[in-house]
Short mmCIF file of C-alpha atoms (C1' of nucleotides) in Angstrom, two decimals:
data_model
loop_
_atom_site.label_atom_id
_atom_site.label_comp_id
_atom_site.label_asym_id
_atom_site.label_seq_id
_atom_site.Cartn_x
_atom_site.Cartn_y
_atom_site.Cartn_z
CA UNK Y 1467 -8.65 153.07 -37.54
CA UNK Y 1468 -7.48 149.73 -37.49
CA UNK Y 1469 -7.44 148.71 -41.18
CA UNK Y 1470 -8.99 145.71 -42.60
CA UNK Y 1471 -6.89 144.10 -45.96
CA UNK Y 1472 -10.17 144.13 -47.71
CA UNK Y 1473 -10.87 147.93 -47.51
CA UNK Y 1474 -7.19 148.67 -48.88
CA UNK Y 1475 -8.36 148.45 -52.58
CA UNK Y 1476 -11.46 151.04 -52.70
CA UNK Y 1477 -10.84 153.95 -54.50
CA UNK Y 1478 -12.02 157.41 -52.86
CA UNK Y 1479 -15.34 157.74 -53.11
CA UNK Y 1480 -16.03 154.08 -51.70
CA UNK Y 1481 -13.33 154.84 -49.30
CA UNK Y 1482 -15.17 157.68 -47.58
CA UNK Y 1483 -18.52 155.79 -48.18
CA UNK Y 1484 -17.08 152.94 -45.90
CA UNK Y 1485 -15.27 155.84 -43.12
CA UNK Y 1486 -18.77 157.19 -42.70
CA UNK Y 1487 -20.89 154.58 -42.31
CA UNK Y 1488 -18.52 151.93 -40.66
CA UNK Y 1489 -19.13 151.03 -37.28
CA UNK Y 1490 -15.98 150.15 -34.77
CA UNK Y 1491 -16.71 147.38 -32.14
CA UNK Y 1492 -14.37 146.09 -29.49
CA UNK Y 1493 -15.45 143.12 -27.55
CA UNK Y 1494 -13.56 141.88 -24.48
CA UNK Y 1495 -12.77 138.67 -24.29
CA UNK Y 1496 -15.87 136.23 -23.03
CA UNK Y 1497 -18.41 138.96 -24.73
CA UNK Y 1498 -20.74 137.27 -27.12
CA UNK Y 1499 -20.95 138.59 -30.79
CA UNK Y 1500 -23.77 136.98 -31.79
CA UNK Y 1501 -25.56 133.91 -30.46
CA UNK Y 1502 -27.93 131.53 -32.35
CA UNK Y 1503 -31.46 132.31 -33.61
CA UNK Y 1504 -30.48 136.17 -33.53
CA UNK Y 1505 -30.83 138.43 -36.55
CA UNK Y 1506 -27.86 139.98 -38.52
CA UNK Y 1507 -27.12 143.38 -38.24
CA UNK Y 1508 -24.23 144.03 -40.52
CA UNK Y 1509 -21.16 141.77 -41.79
CA UNK Y 1510 -18.20 141.99 -38.94
CA UNK Y 1511 -14.53 142.47 -40.34
CA UNK Y 1512 -11.98 141.53 -37.69
CA UNK Y 1513 -9.39 143.40 -37.27
CA UNK Y 1514 -7.65 141.65 -34.20
CA UNK Y 1515 -8.46 139.06 -31.11
CA UNK Y 1516 -9.26 135.85 -31.68
CA UNK Y 1517 -13.56 134.75 -32.02
CA UNK Y 1518 -14.82 131.48 -31.95
CA UNK Y 1519 -17.69 130.39 -33.47
CA UNK Y 1520 -19.41 127.25 -32.38
CA UNK Y 1521 -22.94 125.45 -32.72
CA UNK Y 1522 -25.00 123.66 -30.00
CA UNK Y 1523 -26.71 120.61 -31.22
CA UNK Y 1524 -30.31 119.11 -30.56
CA UNK Y 1525 -28.80 116.80 -27.77
CA UNK Y 1526 -27.04 120.18 -26.12
CA UNK Y 1527 -23.81 119.19 -26.94
CA UNK Y 1528 -21.84 121.66 -28.45
CA UNK Y 1529 -18.58 121.91 -30.66
CA UNK Y 1530 -16.21 124.52 -32.17
CA UNK Y 1531 -16.81 124.98 -36.02
CA UNK Y 1532 -13.92 127.57 -36.95
CA UNK Y 1533 -12.27 130.45 -35.46
CA UNK Y 1534 -11.99 134.36 -36.73
CA UNK Y 1535 -8.86 136.47 -36.00
CA UNK Y 1536 -7.07 139.62 -37.48
CA UNK Y 1537 -8.16 140.25 -41.27
CA UNK Y 1538 -11.02 137.46 -41.34
CA UNK Y 1539 -14.56 138.44 -42.40
CA UNK Y 1540 -17.63 136.60 -40.90
CA UNK Y 1541 -18.77 134.72 -43.69
CA UNK Y 1542 -21.45 133.70 -41.71
CA UNK Y 1543 -22.93 136.80 -41.34
CA UNK Y 1544 -23.42 137.42 -45.02
CA UNK Y 1545 -26.05 134.71 -45.23
CA UNK Y 1546 -27.98 135.71 -42.53
CA UNK Y 1547 -28.05 139.26 -43.97
CA UNK Y 1548 -29.01 138.21 -47.40
CA UNK Y 1549 -31.70 135.78 -46.22
CA UNK Y 1550 -32.60 137.43 -43.29
CA UNK Y 1551 -32.70 134.08 -41.23
CA UNK Y 1552 -31.04 133.90 -37.79
CA UNK Y 1553 -27.76 132.21 -36.97
CA UNK Y 1554 -27.34 129.10 -36.46
CA UNK Y 1555 -24.29 129.37 -34.47
CA UNK Y 1556 -22.66 131.49 -31.87
CA UNK Y 1557 -19.53 133.73 -31.71
CA UNK Y 1558 -17.59 134.11 -28.31
CA UNK Y 1559 -14.13 136.47 -28.21
CA UNK Y 1560 -11.50 134.21 -26.53
CA UNK Y 1561 -9.41 137.39 -26.55
CA UNK Y 1562 -10.10 140.79 -26.80
CA UNK Y 1563 -11.33 141.63 -30.00
CA UNK Y 1564 -11.72 144.37 -32.74
CA UNK Y 1565 -14.23 144.35 -35.66
CA UNK Y 1566 -15.35 146.83 -38.12
CA UNK Y 1567 -19.08 146.55 -38.82
CA UNK Y 1568 -20.85 146.76 -42.21
CA UNK Y 1569 -24.07 147.62 -42.34
CA UNK Y 1570 -26.22 146.17 -45.15
CA UNK Y 1571 -26.81 149.30 -47.29
CA UNK Y 1572 -23.21 149.84 -47.26
CA UNK Y 1573 -22.21 145.90 -47.97
CA UNK Y 1574 -24.60 146.33 -51.23
CA UNK Y 1575 -22.75 149.51 -52.44
CA UNK Y 1576 -19.27 148.13 -51.86
CA UNK Y 1577 -20.43 144.70 -53.86
CA UNK Y 1578 -22.08 146.57 -56.70
CA UNK Y 1579 -18.94 148.91 -56.90
CA UNK Y 1580 -15.61 147.17 -55.77
CA UNK Y 1581 -14.76 144.26 -57.80
CA UNK Y 1582 -11.81 143.55 -55.27
CA UNK Y 1583 -14.38 143.59 -52.56
CA UNK Y 1584 -16.55 141.01 -54.03
CA UNK Y 1585 -13.19 138.74 -54.86
CA UNK Y 1586 -12.08 139.35 -51.05
CA UNK Y 1587 -16.02 138.04 -49.99
CA UNK Y 1588 -16.31 134.99 -52.55
CA UNK Y 1589 -12.36 134.41 -51.44
CA UNK Y 1590 -13.42 134.28 -47.71
CA UNK Y 1591 -16.63 132.20 -48.13
CA UNK Y 1592 -14.48 129.60 -50.30
CA UNK Y 1593 -11.99 129.35 -47.26
CA UNK Y 1594 -14.56 128.37 -44.73
CA UNK Y 1595 -16.26 126.26 -47.01
CA UNK Y 1596 -12.99 124.29 -47.18
CA UNK Y 1597 -12.69 124.47 -43.35
CA UNK Y 1598 -16.09 123.24 -42.71
CA UNK Y 1599 -15.08 120.41 -45.47
CA UNK Y 1600 -12.26 119.28 -43.22
CA UNK Y 1601 -13.79 119.41 -40.34
CA UNK Y 1602 -16.51 116.91 -40.99
CA UNK Y 1603 -13.76 114.46 -42.69
CA UNK Y 1604 -11.93 114.88 -39.34
CA UNK Y 1605 -14.74 114.49 -36.90
CA UNK Y 1606 -16.26 111.51 -38.92
CA UNK Y 1607 -12.87 109.64 -39.41
CA UNK Y 1608 -9.78 110.54 -37.30
CA UNK Y 1609 -9.07 109.10 -33.88
CA UNK Y 1610 -9.74 111.36 -31.44
CA UNK Y 1611 -6.33 111.07 -29.35
CA UNK Y 1612 -4.61 112.22 -32.54
CA UNK Y 1613 -6.76 114.92 -32.66
CA UNK Y 1614 -6.73 116.09 -29.04
CA UNK Y 1615 -2.47 115.71 -29.94
CA UNK Y 1616 -2.77 118.23 -32.32
CA UNK Y 1617 -4.97 120.64 -31.41
CA UNK Y 1618 -2.30 120.87 -27.99
CA UNK Y 1619 0.85 120.93 -30.65
CA UNK Y 1620 -1.13 123.61 -32.51
CA UNK Y 1621 -1.00 125.77 -29.05
CA UNK Y 1622 2.55 124.55 -27.95
CA UNK Y 1623 3.28 128.22 -28.18
CA UNK Y 1624 2.47 128.30 -24.97
CA UNK Y 1625 3.60 126.52 -22.14
CA UNK Y 1626 0.56 126.24 -20.47
CA UNK Y 1627 -2.68 126.40 -21.62
CA UNK Y 1628 -5.50 127.74 -19.25
CA UNK Y 1629 -8.39 125.43 -20.61
CA UNK Y 1630 -10.65 122.80 -18.69
CA UNK Y 1631 -11.47 119.40 -20.22
CA UNK Y 1632 -14.98 120.32 -20.47
CA UNK Y 1633 -14.19 123.33 -22.94
CA UNK Y 1634 -11.44 121.03 -24.75
CA UNK Y 1635 -14.42 118.60 -25.43
CA UNK Y 1636 -16.37 121.51 -27.07
CA UNK Y 1637 -13.48 122.12 -29.14
CA UNK Y 1638 -13.11 118.15 -30.52
CA UNK Y 1639 -16.58 117.94 -30.25
CA UNK Y 1640 -16.67 114.76 -27.78
CA UNK Y 1641 -17.32 114.12 -24.27
CA UNK Y 1642 -15.40 115.75 -21.35
CA UNK Y 1643 -15.19 112.20 -19.76
CA UNK Y 1644 -13.10 111.31 -23.19
CA UNK Y 1645 -10.78 114.23 -22.84
CA UNK Y 1646 -10.11 113.27 -19.05
CA UNK Y 1647 -8.85 109.78 -20.09
CA UNK Y 1648 -7.01 110.74 -22.63
CA UNK Y 1649 -4.96 113.49 -20.70
CA UNK Y 1650 -4.79 111.06 -18.17
CA UNK Y 1651 -3.15 108.76 -20.61
CA UNK Y 1652 -1.05 111.23 -21.73
CA UNK Y 1653 0.21 112.41 -18.47
CA UNK Y 1654 1.44 108.93 -17.34
CA UNK Y 1655 3.40 108.66 -20.83
CA UNK Y 1656 4.83 112.09 -19.99
CA UNK Y 1657 3.26 114.05 -22.77
CA UNK Y 1658 1.55 116.59 -20.46
CA UNK Y 1659 1.39 117.73 -16.83
CA UNK Y 1660 -2.14 118.50 -15.72
CA UNK Y 1661 -3.49 120.51 -12.94
CA UNK Y 1662 -7.07 122.22 -12.33
CA UNK Y 1663 -7.89 124.36 -15.73
CA UNK Y 1664 -4.32 123.88 -16.88
CA UNK Y 1665 -2.53 121.62 -19.26
CA UNK Y 1666 1.05 122.04 -19.25
CA UNK Y 1667 2.88 121.19 -22.33
CA UNK Y 1668 6.83 120.05 -22.71
CA UNK Y 1669 9.28 122.41 -22.40
CA UNK Y 1670 7.57 123.62 -20.00
CA UNK Y 1671 8.60 121.14 -17.34
CA UNK Y 1672 11.59 119.31 -18.80
CA UNK F 430 -33.01 126.13 -73.15
CA UNK F 431 -33.63 125.03 -69.51
CA UNK F 432 -33.79 127.78 -66.93
CA UNK F 433 -32.23 128.48 -64.48
CA UNK F 434 -33.94 130.58 -61.64
CA UNK F 435 -31.13 132.92 -61.05
CA UNK F 436 -31.14 133.98 -64.56
CA UNK F 437 -34.33 135.07 -64.64
CA UNK F 438 -33.79 138.60 -63.30
CA UNK F 439 -31.14 139.81 -65.97
CA UNK F 440 -32.26 142.50 -67.87
CA UNK F 441 -32.06 141.94 -71.82
CA UNK F 442 -28.17 142.97 -72.29
CA UNK F 443 -26.94 140.56 -69.51
CA UNK F 444 -29.28 137.51 -70.84
CA UNK F 445 -27.97 138.21 -74.28
CA UNK F 446 -24.82 138.46 -72.70
CA UNK F 447 -25.23 134.64 -70.96
CA UNK F 448 -27.10 133.48 -73.79
CA UNK F 449 -24.00 133.31 -76.05
CA UNK F 450 -21.20 132.72 -73.17
CA UNK F 451 -23.04 130.01 -71.05
CA UNK F 452 -22.28 126.17 -71.94
CA UNK F 453 -24.62 123.26 -71.77
CA UNK F 454 -23.43 120.66 -70.19
CA UNK F 455 -25.47 116.89 -70.25
CA UNK F 456 -23.86 114.13 -67.79
CA UNK F 457 -25.07 110.63 -67.60
CA UNK F 458 -25.48 109.01 -64.02
CA UNK F 459 -22.01 108.15 -62.84
CA UNK F 460 -20.31 110.50 -64.60
CA UNK F 461 -17.93 112.59 -62.93
CA UNK F 462 -18.38 116.39 -62.45
CA UNK F 463 -15.12 117.25 -60.94
CA UNK F 464 -12.59 115.06 -58.94
CA UNK F 465 -10.48 116.43 -55.98
CA UNK F 466 -7.01 118.25 -56.86
CA UNK F 467 -9.34 119.65 -60.21
CA UNK F 468 -8.87 123.05 -61.29
CA UNK F 469 -12.52 124.69 -61.62
CA UNK F 470 -13.35 126.02 -65.37
CA UNK F 471 -16.64 127.29 -64.31
CA UNK F 472 -19.80 127.90 -62.28
CA UNK F 473 -21.94 125.29 -63.08
CA UNK F 474 -25.79 125.91 -62.14
CA UNK F 475 -27.89 122.48 -62.13
CA UNK F 476 -30.95 122.40 -64.20
CA UNK F 477 -32.21 119.04 -63.31
CA UNK F 478 -31.14 115.52 -62.23
CA UNK F 479 -29.03 115.25 -59.12
CA UNK F 480 -25.53 115.39 -58.12
CA UNK F 481 -23.80 114.21 -55.05
CA UNK F 482 -20.52 115.88 -53.49
CA UNK F 483 -18.19 113.87 -51.11
CA UNK F 484 -14.70 113.98 -50.41
CA UNK F 485 -12.43 111.31 -49.17
CA UNK F 486 -10.53 111.83 -46.29
CA UNK F 487 -6.23 111.15 -45.70
CA UNK F 488 -7.76 107.57 -44.26
CA UNK F 489 -8.91 107.20 -47.45
CA UNK F 490 -12.81 107.06 -46.48
CA UNK F 491 -15.31 109.13 -48.04
CA UNK F 492 -18.45 110.71 -46.96
CA UNK F 493 -21.16 112.52 -48.84
CA UNK F 494 -21.31 116.09 -47.92
CA UNK F 495 -24.24 117.21 -49.84
CA UNK F 496 -26.39 116.96 -52.82
CA UNK F 497 -27.45 119.16 -55.88
CA UNK F 498 -30.57 119.16 -57.47
CA UNK F 499 -32.77 121.53 -59.67
CA UNK F 500 -32.00 124.77 -59.32
CA UNK F 501 -28.91 124.76 -57.38
CA UNK F 502 -25.59 126.63 -57.49
CA UNK F 503 -22.01 124.37 -57.52
CA UNK F 504 -21.14 127.05 -54.79
CA UNK F 505 -18.17 125.02 -54.18
CA UNK F 506 -16.79 125.88 -57.71
CA UNK F 507 -16.87 129.90 -56.70
CA UNK F 508 -14.03 129.48 -54.03
CA UNK F 509 -11.85 127.39 -56.93
CA UNK F 510 -13.03 129.91 -60.08
CA UNK F 511 -11.64 132.83 -57.39
CA UNK F 512 -8.58 131.28 -55.65
CA UNK F 513 -7.03 129.01 -58.66
CA UNK F 514 -7.17 126.37 -55.88
CA UNK F 515 -7.91 122.98 -56.88
CA UNK F 516 -11.00 121.43 -55.85
CA UNK F 517 -10.98 119.57 -52.22
CA UNK F 518 -14.11 117.38 -53.26
CA UNK F 519 -15.64 115.11 -55.95
CA UNK F 520 -18.83 115.60 -57.51
CA UNK F 521 -20.64 112.45 -59.14
CA UNK F 522 -23.94 112.55 -61.22
CA UNK F 523 -26.51 110.16 -59.36
CA UNK F 524 -29.39 110.52 -61.88
CA UNK F 525 -28.44 111.92 -65.24
CA UNK F 526 -28.25 115.88 -65.06
CA UNK F 527 -28.09 118.89 -66.77
CA UNK F 528 -26.22 122.19 -65.79
CA UNK F 529 -25.46 125.19 -67.17
CA UNK F 530 -21.66 126.37 -67.28
CA UNK F 531 -20.66 130.16 -66.52
CA UNK F 532 -17.42 130.97 -67.14
CA UNK F 533 -15.29 133.12 -65.55
CA UNK F 534 -15.58 136.45 -67.62
CA UNK F 535 -19.36 136.27 -67.77
CA UNK F 536 -19.31 135.49 -63.95
CA UNK F 537 -17.42 138.46 -63.27
CA UNK F 538 -19.78 140.36 -65.34
CA UNK F 539 -22.95 139.39 -63.58
CA UNK F 540 -21.42 139.41 -60.35
CA UNK F 541 -20.54 143.35 -61.50
CA UNK F 542 -23.88 144.27 -63.15
CA UNK F 543 -26.68 142.57 -61.31
CA UNK F 544 -27.95 142.79 -58.24
CA UNK F 545 -29.96 139.81 -57.87
CA UNK F 546 -27.53 137.49 -59.77
CA UNK F 547 -25.26 138.53 -56.49
CA UNK F 548 -28.23 137.82 -54.02
CA UNK F 549 -28.93 134.51 -55.65
CA UNK F 550 -24.94 133.60 -55.29
CA UNK F 551 -24.71 134.88 -51.86
CA UNK F 552 -28.13 132.80 -50.78
CA UNK F 553 -26.97 129.77 -52.16
CA UNK F 554 -23.29 130.42 -50.33
CA UNK F 555 -25.39 130.91 -46.87
CA UNK F 556 -27.69 127.62 -47.49
CA UNK F 557 -24.47 125.63 -48.35
CA UNK F 558 -22.64 126.82 -44.97
CA UNK F 559 -25.76 126.23 -42.83
CA UNK F 560 -25.71 122.20 -44.50
CA UNK F 561 -22.29 121.77 -43.32
CA UNK F 562 -22.43 122.77 -40.18
CA UNK F 563 -25.59 120.63 -39.41
CA UNK F 564 -23.55 118.11 -41.14
CA UNK F 565 -20.81 118.43 -38.46
CA UNK F 566 -23.26 118.63 -35.82
CA UNK F 567 -25.01 115.06 -37.08
CA UNK F 568 -21.45 113.55 -37.60
CA UNK F 569 -20.51 114.71 -33.99
CA UNK F 570 -23.13 113.79 -31.94
CA UNK F 571 -26.28 112.01 -33.51
CA UNK F 572 -26.22 107.90 -33.44
CA UNK F 573 -25.71 105.99 -36.28
CA UNK F 574 -29.00 103.69 -36.03
CA UNK F 575 -30.96 106.95 -35.83
CA UNK F 576 -29.10 108.60 -38.70
CA UNK F 577 -29.49 105.54 -40.67
CA UNK F 578 -33.31 105.59 -40.11
CA UNK F 579 -33.67 109.40 -41.17
CA UNK F 580 -31.64 108.68 -44.66
CA UNK F 581 -33.94 106.00 -45.21
CA UNK F 582 -37.18 107.68 -44.47
CA UNK F 583 -36.19 110.79 -46.29
CA UNK F 584 -36.21 108.49 -49.51
CA UNK F 585 -39.11 106.18 -48.60
CA UNK F 586 -40.89 107.26 -51.76
CA UNK F 587 -39.14 104.67 -53.47
CA UNK F 588 -40.20 101.49 -52.19
CA UNK F 589 -36.74 99.65 -52.80
CA UNK F 590 -33.87 101.25 -52.33
CA UNK F 591 -31.07 100.25 -55.09
CA UNK F 592 -28.17 100.95 -53.03
CA UNK F 593 -25.24 99.16 -51.28
CA UNK F 594 -24.19 98.82 -47.59
CA UNK F 595 -20.79 100.01 -48.55
CA UNK F 596 -22.47 103.00 -50.32
CA UNK F 597 -24.84 103.65 -47.25
CA UNK F 598 -21.61 103.71 -45.46
CA UNK F 599 -20.35 106.68 -47.60
CA UNK F 600 -23.39 108.38 -47.53
CA UNK F 601 -23.50 108.27 -43.27
CA UNK F 602 -19.59 108.27 -43.34
CA UNK F 603 -19.12 105.21 -41.25
CA UNK F 604 -18.17 101.58 -42.08
CA UNK F 605 -19.25 99.03 -44.18
CA UNK F 606 -19.60 96.49 -41.41
CA UNK F 607 -21.77 99.29 -39.10
CA UNK F 608 -24.02 99.52 -41.88
CA UNK F 609 -24.46 95.86 -42.27
CA UNK F 610 -25.36 95.27 -38.70
CA UNK F 611 -27.64 98.11 -38.10
CA UNK F 612 -29.37 96.81 -41.63
CA UNK F 613 -29.86 93.58 -40.23
CA UNK F 614 -31.00 94.38 -36.56
CA UNK F 615 -33.60 96.55 -38.69
CA UNK F 616 -34.67 93.58 -40.71
CA UNK F 617 -35.18 91.17 -37.54
CA UNK F 618 -37.56 94.10 -36.43
CA UNK F 619 -39.10 94.01 -39.32
CA UNK F 620 -38.39 97.60 -40.40
CA UNK F 621 -36.56 96.52 -43.76
CA UNK F 622 -36.11 93.70 -46.01
CA UNK F 623 -32.75 93.36 -47.73
CA UNK F 624 -31.38 91.58 -50.25
CA UNK F 625 -27.95 92.05 -52.48
CA UNK F 626 -27.72 95.60 -53.32
CA UNK F 627 -31.19 96.08 -52.64
CA UNK F 628 -33.03 97.91 -49.39
CA UNK F 629 -36.94 97.12 -49.67
CA UNK F 630 -38.74 99.74 -47.14
CA UNK F 631 -42.17 98.85 -45.56
CA UNK F 632 -45.25 99.17 -47.85
CA UNK F 633 -43.35 97.33 -50.46
CA UNK F 634 -43.84 94.37 -48.43
CA UNK F 635 -46.72 94.34 -46.01
"C1'" DT K 1368 -21.82 74.67 -64.40
"C1'" DA K 1369 -17.20 76.36 -62.88
"C1'" DG K 1370 -14.49 80.35 -61.60
"C1'" DC K 1371 -14.66 85.56 -60.14
"C1'" DT K 1372 -15.93 89.52 -58.27
"C1'" DT K 1373 -18.67 92.14 -55.28
"C1'" DC K 1374 -21.84 92.13 -51.73
"C1'" DA K 1375 -23.06 90.59 -47.62
"C1'" DG K 1376 -22.60 88.42 -42.47
"C1'" DT K 1377 -20.09 87.74 -38.42
"C1'" DG K 1378 -17.07 87.02 -34.53
"C1'" DA K 1379 -13.15 89.49 -31.67
"C1'" DT K 1380 -11.15 93.46 -30.29
"C1'" DA K 1381 -10.72 98.43 -29.43
"C1'" DA K 1382 -11.89 103.05 -29.45
"C1'" DA K 1383 -15.31 106.13 -28.10
"C1'" DG K 1384 -19.60 107.90 -25.76
"C1'" DT K 1385 -22.84 107.60 -21.98
"C1'" DC K 1386 -24.32 107.51 -16.64
"C1'" DA K 1387 -23.63 107.68 -12.54
"C1'" DC K 1388 -21.04 108.95 -8.96
"C1'" DA K 1389 -16.93 109.91 -6.33
"C1'" DT K 1390 -13.40 113.18 -5.48
"C1'" DT K 1391 -10.24 117.33 -5.02
"C1'" DC K 1392 -9.66 121.79 -5.32
"C1'" DA K 1393 -9.80 126.72 -5.22
"C1'" DG K 1394 -12.10 130.41 -3.95
"C1'" DC K 1395 -15.00 133.11 -0.51
"C1'" DG K 1396 -17.29 134.56 3.72
"C1'" DT K 1397 -16.68 134.29 8.78
"C1'" DA E 1065 -7.27 129.62 9.33
"C1'" DC E 1066 -11.56 126.79 8.74
"C1'" DG E 1067 -14.95 124.85 6.49
"C1'" DC E 1068 -18.39 125.29 2.80
"C1'" DT E 1069 -19.71 125.45 -2.15
"C1'" DG E 1070 -19.14 124.65 -6.78
"C1'" DA E 1071 -16.64 123.63 -10.48
"C1'" DA E 1072 -13.21 120.62 -11.95
"C1'" DT E 1073 -11.78 116.08 -12.27
"C1'" DG E 1074 -11.22 110.99 -12.12
"C1'" DT E 1075 -13.27 106.45 -12.82
"C1'" DG E 1076 -15.96 102.03 -12.77
"C1'" DA E 1077 -19.65 99.79 -15.90
"C1'" DC E 1078 -21.69 99.86 -19.67
"C1'" DT E 1079 -23.09 100.62 -24.95
"C1'" DT E 1080 -21.92 102.01 -29.09
"C1'" DT E 1081 -19.21 102.52 -33.12
"C1'" DA E 1082 -15.12 101.19 -35.32
"C1'" DT E 1083 -11.47 97.97 -37.21
"C1'" DC E 1084 -9.67 93.52 -38.40
"C1'" DA E 1085 -9.95 89.14 -40.46
"C1'" DC E 1086 -12.38 86.40 -41.88
"C1'" DT E 1087 -16.28 83.44 -44.13
"C1'" DG E 1088 -20.23 82.72 -46.98
"C1'" DA E 1089 -23.68 83.99 -50.73
"C1'" DA E 1090 -25.16 86.17 -55.28
"C1'" DG E 1091 -24.73 86.82 -59.63
"C1'" DC E 1092 -21.82 87.28 -64.05
"C1'" DT E 1093 -19.53 85.49 -67.60
"C1'" DA E 1094 -16.79 82.18 -70.37
#
DNA sequence: TAGCTTCAGTGATAAAGTCACATTCAGCGT
DNA sequence: ACGCTGAATGTGACTTTATCACTGAAGCTA
């Protein structure tokens, strides 16, 4: 079965326990892992693919909070698991994803009996808090044109991005018109090449 | 000693352990609990007063992320404690505060041996994540005049707030001028009464 | 009371968000 | 191949927020 590094350090007894109780999930791109208000039924350990977590405000506008990929832990689920409150955000699969689902009982046993498991969970939590703090700062203080350029630069491995302006607006937490205008400006500068649902980055058209 | 509810459920052995190893801290208003980059030396359990956690961006601008009060746990410290990375934010005492400082070793023992302690830590983490997610949404999408009014309304218990426009700007993650203009507008509407370093709320001057 | 320092007010301008609508494109059915 | 339709994009007009560069006012201290 696809491994998750947090399981590597378990002793034989716990490993057996884990093998018996872990559920395996395959989720095709586009599927919704959980949505706002929903109850949590276990802790997902992501083993592959890409999942984005986003929230929708009262205003109806959405913003992407962070992504999960191979070897990530869905820290957000732990809080829901422990308190019984529903999710505040929703998670959508971007690239076909796989995850191991740890049910509540097993989670409690692992937390009780494995120091390394606890350590992994705590580290994951810490990283998530850091991410969110950085996001707050970015949203509050940074200029949108810089943030857009950085978002694109971070994905310059792909020569052509298949994304609409609306989706990009949700990534950055802004309005579609703002993204459209900035991209148009960038196209005039020769920084990108636009077509319906696609953004071609330099290197792909020079 | 001032209690923290997370310690209430410990059994006798752990309680003794705790009593022997917990450090007690008194911090006067204005003192800095920790600042950015600093290493973490233990987990603070806040038992009284008020501490604000804020971060300063690359731009040099700051924003208040959240506050801690009686019975709160400084979740942010756990990540630093586990990974050894420095704090990304800073914490400043607003109203004289007290906290119990749990050193790393004791924290590990409590996490190992008390299910309730673990539960308390996880719940605290969950709440903090929720807070930060809500803050992201607020900063990204809500109007500044509404946010300012809500901030003031949440403190309408005090008839007169002793705060400068600059401090208020940090609370909301905006510029001082913006706060000044909005407050001036509110004063024209009779919603507040301004004087140097003070904001008088309705009820105090009607 | 003169001089300093901090706090607050304000005009000008740029960036970003909002609203309303026009235009363009891709896919689909006939 | 043609025209329809819905989604995606373009854009003007206007408001809100951010930034810059000051001015003025309040309180403190020597």
